[in-house]
Amino acid sequence: MELQPLRNVRILEGYSAVVLGAPLYMFHWHKDAHHFLSQHRKILSGNLPVAIFAGGPFGEGDGNEWHEVRVKLDSELAKFPWLTPISIKIVGGKFDPSKLRFPYNLIPALKKMPASDLRDWAAIRAWASNLAAQFLSDLPQ
Ligand SMILES: Cc1cc2nc3c(=O)[nH]c(=O)nc-3n(C[C@H](O)[C@H](O)[C@H](O)COP(=O)(O)O)c2cc1C
């Protein structure tokens, strides 16, 4: 298994599966995920199985934000109709206003938000440990 930032990946030939993860930023899936999918469309629309996770939500919400993140992610994935992920997971976000970088550190509403870590590691581990079996069952017979 190899772990790489999305933007560093040049070729996917030789791999048997891809797990792609990226956070939601300002109501959009991170641009690196969009670039990655566009760049590797040919192989990802073929026999290489893909699982997807997204970071978000963050802060103290009304309880509906997990669903909203999923709806948002689905609308982003609809831009790639050729992609059929074997699994999609919202993992929760970790947010620290003291670590905001430009230009986000200029947005008062973000700077005022409390730090939060909504990642549910038990659920994330359960999802991840099930992936290998799902990838295997997805292989062409
Ligand atoms: C500037 C900024 C904007 C964000 N916007 C959203 C958002 O629109 N929806 C959401 O669910 N989470 C949002 N988040 C939460 C991120 O998805 C979450 O913090 C994620 O864990 C960030 O991953 P990173 O630490 O790898 O950047 C935002 C976080 C930051 C820092």
Coordinates of N, CA and C and ligand atoms in Angstrom, one line a residue:
M1 N 0.8 -1.2 0.0 CA 0.0 0.0 0.0 C 0.9 1.2 0.0
E2 N 0.4 2.2 -0.7 CA 1.2 3.5 -0.8 C 0.3 4.7 -0.5
L3 N 0.9 5.6 0.3 CA 0.1 6.8 0.6 C 0.7 8.0 0.0
Q4 N 0.0 8.7 -0.8 CA 0.5 9.9 -1.6 C -0.5 11.1 -1.5
P5 N 0.1 12.3 -1.4 CA -0.8 13.4 -1.6 C -1.4 13.4 -3.1
L6 N -2.7 13.7 -3.3 CA -3.2 13.5 -4.6 C -2.4 14.2 -5.7
R7 N -1.9 15.4 -5.4 CA -1.3 16.2 -6.4 C 0.1 15.6 -6.8
N8 N 0.6 14.6 -6.0 CA 1.9 14.0 -6.4 C 1.8 12.8 -7.3
V9 N 0.5 12.3 -7.4 CA 0.4 11.1 -8.2 C 0.4 11.3 -9.7
R10 N 1.4 10.7 -10.4 CA 1.5 10.9 -11.8 C 0.9 9.7 -12.6
I11 N 1.2 8.5 -12.2 CA 0.6 7.3 -12.9 C -0.1 6.4 -12.0
L12 N -1.1 5.7 -12.5 CA -1.8 4.7 -11.6 C -1.6 3.3 -12.2
E13 N -1.0 3.2 -13.3 CA -0.7 1.9 -13.9 C 0.1 1.1 -12.8
G14 N -0.2 -0.2 -12.7 CA 0.5 -1.0 -11.8 C -0.2 -1.2 -10.4
Y15 N -1.2 -0.3 -10.1 CA -1.9 -0.4 -8.9 C -3.2 -1.2 -9.1
S16 N -3.7 -1.8 -8.0 CA -4.9 -2.6 -8.2 C -6.1 -2.0 -7.6
A17 N -5.9 -0.9 -6.9 CA -7.1 -0.1 -6.3 C -6.6 1.3 -5.9
V18 N -7.6 2.2 -5.8 CA -7.3 3.5 -5.3 C -8.3 3.9 -4.2
V19 N -7.8 4.5 -3.2 CA -8.7 5.1 -2.1 C -8.4 6.6 -2.1
L20 N -9.3 7.4 -2.6 CA -9.1 8.8 -2.7 C -9.8 9.6 -1.6
G21 N -9.1 10.5 -0.9 CA -9.7 11.2 0.2 C -9.4 12.7 0.0
A22 N -10.4 13.6 0.2 CA -10.1 15.0 0.2 C -11.2 15.7 1.0
P23 N -10.9 16.8 1.6 CA -11.9 17.5 2.4 C -12.8 18.4 1.6
L24 N -13.9 18.8 2.2 CA -14.8 19.9 1.7 C -14.2 21.2 2.2
Y25 N -14.0 22.1 1.3 CA -13.5 23.5 1.7 C -14.5 24.5 1.1
M26 N -15.1 25.3 2.0 CA -16.0 26.3 1.5 C -17.1 25.7 0.6
F27 N -17.7 24.7 1.0 CA -18.8 24.0 0.3 C -18.4 23.3 -1.0
H28 N -17.1 23.2 -1.2 CA -16.7 22.5 -2.4 C -15.7 21.4 -2.1
W29 N -15.7 20.3 -2.8 CA -14.7 19.3 -2.6 C -13.4 19.9 -3.1
H30 N -12.3 19.5 -2.4 CA -11.0 20.1 -2.6 C -10.6 20.0 -4.1
K31 N -10.0 21.1 -4.6 CA -9.7 21.1 -6.1 C -8.7 20.0 -6.5
D32 N -7.9 19.5 -5.6 CA -7.0 18.4 -5.9 C -7.7 17.1 -6.3
A33 N -8.9 16.9 -5.6 CA -9.7 15.8 -6.0 C -10.2 15.9 -7.4
H34 N -10.7 17.1 -7.7 CA -11.2 17.3 -9.1 C -10.1 17.1 -10.1
H35 N -8.9 17.7 -9.8 CA -7.8 17.5 -10.8 C -7.4 16.0 -10.9
F36 N -7.4 15.3 -9.8 CA -7.0 13.9 -9.8 C -7.9 13.1 -10.7
L37 N -9.2 13.3 -10.5 CA -10.2 12.5 -11.2 C -10.1 12.8 -12.7
S38 N -10.0 14.1 -13.1 CA -9.9 14.5 -14.5 C -8.7 13.9 -15.1
Q39 N -7.5 14.1 -14.4 CA -6.2 13.7 -14.9 C -6.2 12.2 -15.2
H40 N -6.8 11.4 -14.3 CA -6.7 9.9 -14.4 C -8.0 9.3 -14.9
R41 N -8.8 10.0 -15.6 CA -10.1 9.5 -16.0 C -10.0 8.2 -16.7
K42 N -9.1 8.1 -17.7 CA -9.0 6.9 -18.5 C -8.9 5.6 -17.7
I43 N -8.0 5.6 -16.8 CA -7.7 4.4 -16.0 C -8.8 4.2 -14.9
L44 N -9.3 5.3 -14.4 CA -10.3 5.2 -13.3 C -11.7 4.8 -13.8
S45 N -11.9 5.0 -15.1 CA -13.2 4.6 -15.7 C -13.1 3.2 -16.3
G46 N -11.9 2.6 -16.1 CA -11.7 1.2 -16.6 C -11.9 0.2 -15.5
N47 N -10.9 -0.6 -15.3 CA -11.0 -1.7 -14.4 C -10.4 -1.4 -13.0
L48 N -9.9 -0.2 -12.8 CA -9.3 0.1 -11.5 C -10.3 0.6 -10.5
P49 N -10.6 -0.2 -9.5 CA -11.7 0.2 -8.5 C -11.2 1.4 -7.6
V50 N -12.2 2.2 -7.3 CA -11.9 3.4 -6.5 C -12.9 3.5 -5.3
A51 N -12.4 3.8 -4.2 CA -13.2 4.1 -3.0 C -12.9 5.6 -2.6
I52 N -13.9 6.3 -2.1 CA -13.8 7.7 -1.9 C -14.2 8.1 -0.5
F53 N -13.4 8.9 0.2 CA -13.8 9.5 1.4 C -13.6 11.0 1.4
A54 N -14.5 11.7 2.2 CA -14.4 13.2 2.2 C -14.4 13.7 3.7
G55 N -13.5 14.7 3.9 CA -13.5 15.3 5.2 C -14.6 16.4 5.3
G56 N -15.2 16.5 6.5 CA -16.3 17.4 6.8 C -17.3 16.5 7.5
P57 N -18.2 17.1 8.2 CA -18.4 18.5 8.5 C -17.5 19.0 9.6
F58 N -17.7 20.2 10.0 CA -16.9 20.7 11.1 C -17.7 21.7 12.0
G59 N -17.2 22.1 13.1 CA -17.9 23.0 14.0 C -19.0 22.3 14.8
E60 N -19.9 23.1 15.4 CA -21.1 22.6 16.1 C -22.3 22.8 15.3
G61 N -22.8 21.7 14.7 CA -23.9 21.9 13.8 C -25.2 21.6 14.4
D62 N -26.2 21.4 13.6 CA -27.6 21.1 14.1 C -27.9 19.6 14.0
G63 N -26.9 18.9 13.6 CA -27.1 17.4 13.5 C -27.3 17.0 12.1
N64 N -27.7 17.9 11.2 CA -28.0 17.6 9.8 C -26.8 17.7 8.9
E65 N -25.7 18.2 9.5 CA -24.6 18.6 8.6 C -23.9 17.4 7.9
W66 N -23.9 16.2 8.6 CA -23.3 15.0 7.9 C -24.1 14.7 6.6
H67 N -25.4 14.8 6.7 CA -26.2 14.6 5.6 C -25.9 15.6 4.5
E68 N -25.8 16.9 4.9 CA -25.5 18.0 3.9 C -24.2 17.8 3.2
V69 N -23.2 17.3 4.0 CA -21.9 17.0 3.4 C -22.0 15.9 2.3
R70 N -22.8 14.9 2.7 CA -23.0 13.8 1.7 C -23.7 14.3 0.4
V71 N -24.7 15.1 0.6 CA -25.4 15.7 -0.5 C -24.4 16.5 -1.4
K72 N -23.6 17.3 -0.7 CA -22.7 18.1 -1.5 C -21.7 17.2 -2.2
L73 N -21.2 16.2 -1.5 CA -20.2 15.3 -2.2 C -20.8 14.6 -3.4
D74 N -22.1 14.2 -3.2 CA -22.7 13.5 -4.3 C -22.9 14.5 -5.5
S75 N -23.1 15.7 -5.2 CA -23.3 16.7 -6.4 C -21.9 16.9 -7.0
E76 N -20.9 16.9 -6.2 CA -19.5 17.0 -6.8 C -19.2 15.8 -7.7
L77 N -19.5 14.6 -7.1 CA -19.2 13.4 -7.9 C -20.1 13.3 -9.1
A78 N -21.2 13.9 -9.2 CA -22.1 13.9 -10.4 C -21.4 14.5 -11.6
K79 N -20.3 15.3 -11.3 CA -19.6 15.9 -12.4 C -18.7 14.9 -13.0
F80 N -18.6 13.7 -12.4 CA -17.8 12.6 -13.0 C -18.6 11.4 -13.2
P81 N -19.6 11.5 -14.2 CA -20.6 10.4 -14.3 C -20.0 9.1 -14.7
W82 N -18.8 9.1 -15.2 CA -18.1 7.9 -15.6 C -17.5 7.2 -14.5
L83 N -17.5 7.8 -13.3 CA -16.9 7.2 -12.1 C -17.9 6.4 -11.3
T84 N -17.6 5.1 -10.9 CA -18.5 4.4 -10.1 C -17.7 3.8 -8.9
P85 N -17.6 4.7 -7.8 CA -16.9 4.3 -6.6 C -17.5 3.0 -6.0
I86 N -16.6 2.1 -5.5 CA -17.2 0.9 -4.8 C -17.7 1.3 -3.4
S87 N -17.3 2.4 -2.9 CA -17.7 2.9 -1.5 C -17.4 4.4 -1.4
I88 N -18.3 5.0 -0.6 CA -18.1 6.5 -0.4 C -18.4 6.7 1.1
K89 N -17.5 7.5 1.8 CA -17.6 7.6 3.2 C -17.3 9.1 3.6
I90 N -18.1 9.6 4.5 CA -17.9 11.0 5.0 C -17.2 10.7 6.4
V91 N -16.0 11.2 6.6 CA -15.3 10.8 7.8 C -15.3 11.8 8.9
G92 N -15.9 13.0 8.7 CA -15.8 14.1 9.7 C -14.6 14.9 9.5
G93 N -14.7 16.1 10.0 CA -13.5 17.1 9.8 C -12.8 17.4 11.1
K94 N -11.6 17.8 11.0 CA -10.9 18.4 12.1 C -10.6 19.8 11.8
F95 N -11.0 20.7 12.7 CA -10.9 22.1 12.3 C -10.2 22.9 13.5
D96 N -9.2 23.7 13.2 CA -8.5 24.5 14.2 C -8.3 25.9 13.6
P97 N -9.1 26.9 14.2 CA -9.0 28.2 13.6 C -7.6 28.9 13.7
S98 N -6.8 28.4 14.6 CA -5.5 29.0 14.8 C -4.5 28.5 13.6
K99 N -5.0 27.5 12.9 CA -4.2 27.0 11.8 C -4.6 27.4 10.4
L100 N -5.6 28.3 10.4 CA -6.1 28.7 9.1 C -5.0 29.4 8.3
R101 N -5.0 29.1 7.0 CA -4.0 29.7 6.1 C -4.6 30.7 5.2
F102 N -3.8 31.5 4.6 CA -4.3 32.5 3.6 C -5.0 31.8 2.5
P103 N -6.2 32.2 2.0 CA -6.9 33.4 2.3 C -7.9 33.2 3.4
Y104 N -8.0 31.9 3.9 CA -9.1 31.6 4.9 C -8.9 32.4 6.2
N105 N -7.6 32.7 6.5 CA -7.4 33.4 7.8 C -7.8 34.8 7.8
L106 N -8.4 35.2 6.6 CA -8.9 36.6 6.5 C -10.4 36.6 6.7
I107 N -11.0 35.5 6.9 CA -12.5 35.4 7.0 C -12.9 35.3 8.5
P108 N -13.4 36.5 9.0 CA -13.7 36.5 10.4 C -14.6 35.4 10.9
A109 N -15.6 35.0 10.1 CA -16.6 34.0 10.5 C -15.9 32.7 10.8
L110 N -14.9 32.4 10.0 CA -14.1 31.1 10.2 C -13.2 31.2 11.4
K111 N -12.6 32.4 11.6 CA -11.6 32.6 12.7 C -12.4 32.5 14.0
K112 N -13.7 32.8 14.0 CA -14.4 32.8 15.3 C -15.0 31.4 15.6
M113 N -14.9 30.5 14.7 CA -15.4 29.1 14.9 C -14.6 28.4 15.9
P114 N -15.2 27.6 16.8 CA -14.5 26.8 17.8 C -13.7 25.7 17.1
A115 N -12.6 25.3 17.7 CA -11.9 24.1 17.2 C -12.8 22.9 17.4
S116 N -12.7 22.0 16.4 CA -13.5 20.7 16.6 C -12.8 19.6 15.9
D117 N -13.1 18.4 16.3 CA -12.6 17.2 15.7 C -13.8 16.2 15.7
L118 N -14.4 16.1 14.5 CA -15.6 15.3 14.4 C -15.3 13.9 13.8
R119 N -14.1 13.6 13.7 CA -13.7 12.3 13.1 C -14.1 11.2 14.0
D120 N -14.8 10.2 13.5 CA -15.2 9.0 14.3 C -14.3 7.9 13.9
W121 N -13.2 7.7 14.7 CA -12.1 6.8 14.3 C -12.6 5.3 14.3
A122 N -13.5 5.0 15.1 CA -14.0 3.6 15.1 C -14.7 3.3 13.8
A123 N -15.6 4.3 13.3 CA -16.3 4.1 12.1 C -15.3 4.2 10.9
I124 N -14.3 5.0 11.0 CA -13.3 5.1 9.9 C -12.6 3.8 9.8
R125 N -12.2 3.3 10.9 CA -11.4 2.0 10.8 C -12.3 0.9 10.3
A126 N -13.5 0.9 10.7 CA -14.4 -0.2 10.3 C -14.6 -0.1 8.7
W127 N -14.8 1.1 8.3 CA -14.9 1.3 6.8 C -13.7 0.9 6.1
A128 N -12.5 1.3 6.6 CA -11.2 1.0 5.9 C -11.0 -0.4 5.9
S129 N -11.3 -1.1 7.0 CA -10.9 -2.5 7.1 C -11.8 -3.4 6.2
N130 N -12.9 -2.9 5.8 CA -13.8 -3.6 4.9 C -13.5 -3.4 3.4
L131 N -12.6 -2.4 3.2 CA -12.4 -2.0 1.8 C -11.7 -3.1 1.0
A132 N -10.7 -3.8 1.6 CA -10.0 -4.8 0.8 C -10.9 -5.9 0.3
A133 N -11.8 -6.3 1.1 CA -12.8 -7.4 0.7 C -13.7 -6.8 -0.4
Q134 N -14.1 -5.5 -0.3 CA -14.9 -4.9 -1.4 C -14.1 -4.8 -2.7
F135 N -12.9 -4.4 -2.6 CA -12.1 -4.3 -3.8 C -11.9 -5.7 -4.5
L136 N -11.7 -6.7 -3.7 CA -11.5 -8.1 -4.2 C -12.8 -8.5 -4.9
S137 N -14.0 -8.2 -4.3 CA -15.2 -8.7 -4.9 C -15.5 -7.9 -6.2
D138 N -14.9 -6.8 -6.3 CA -15.1 -5.9 -7.5 C -14.3 -6.3 -8.7
L139 N -13.2 -7.1 -8.5 CA -12.3 -7.5 -9.6 C -13.0 -8.3 -10.6
P140 N -12.7 -8.1 -11.9 CA -13.3 -8.9 -13.0 C -13.0 -10.3 -12.8
Q141 N -14.0 -11.2 -12.9 CA -13.8 -12.6 -12.7 C -13.0 -13.2 -13.9
Ligands
LIG1 C1 -11.2 27.0 5.2 C2 -12.0 25.8 5.5 C3 -13.2 25.7 5.0 C4 -14.0 24.5 5.2 N1 -15.2 24.4 4.6 C5 -16.0 23.3 4.9 C6 -17.2 23.1 4.3 O1 -17.7 23.9 3.5 N2 -18.0 22.0 4.6 C7 -17.5 21.1 5.5 O2 -18.2 20.1 5.8 N3 -16.3 21.2 6.1 C8 -15.5 22.3 5.8 N4 -14.3 22.4 6.4 C9 -13.9 21.4 7.3 C10 -12.9 20.5 6.6 O3 -13.5 19.6 5.7 C11 -12.1 19.8 7.7 O4 -11.6 20.7 8.6 C12 -11.1 18.9 7.2 O5 -10.7 18.0 8.2 C13 -9.8 19.7 6.7 O6 -8.8 18.8 6.2 P1 -7.3 19.3 6.3 O7 -7.0 19.4 7.7 O8 -6.6 18.1 5.6 O9 -7.2 20.6 5.5 C14 -13.5 23.5 6.1 C15 -12.3 23.7 6.7 C16 -11.5 24.8 6.4 C17 -10.2 25.0 7.1

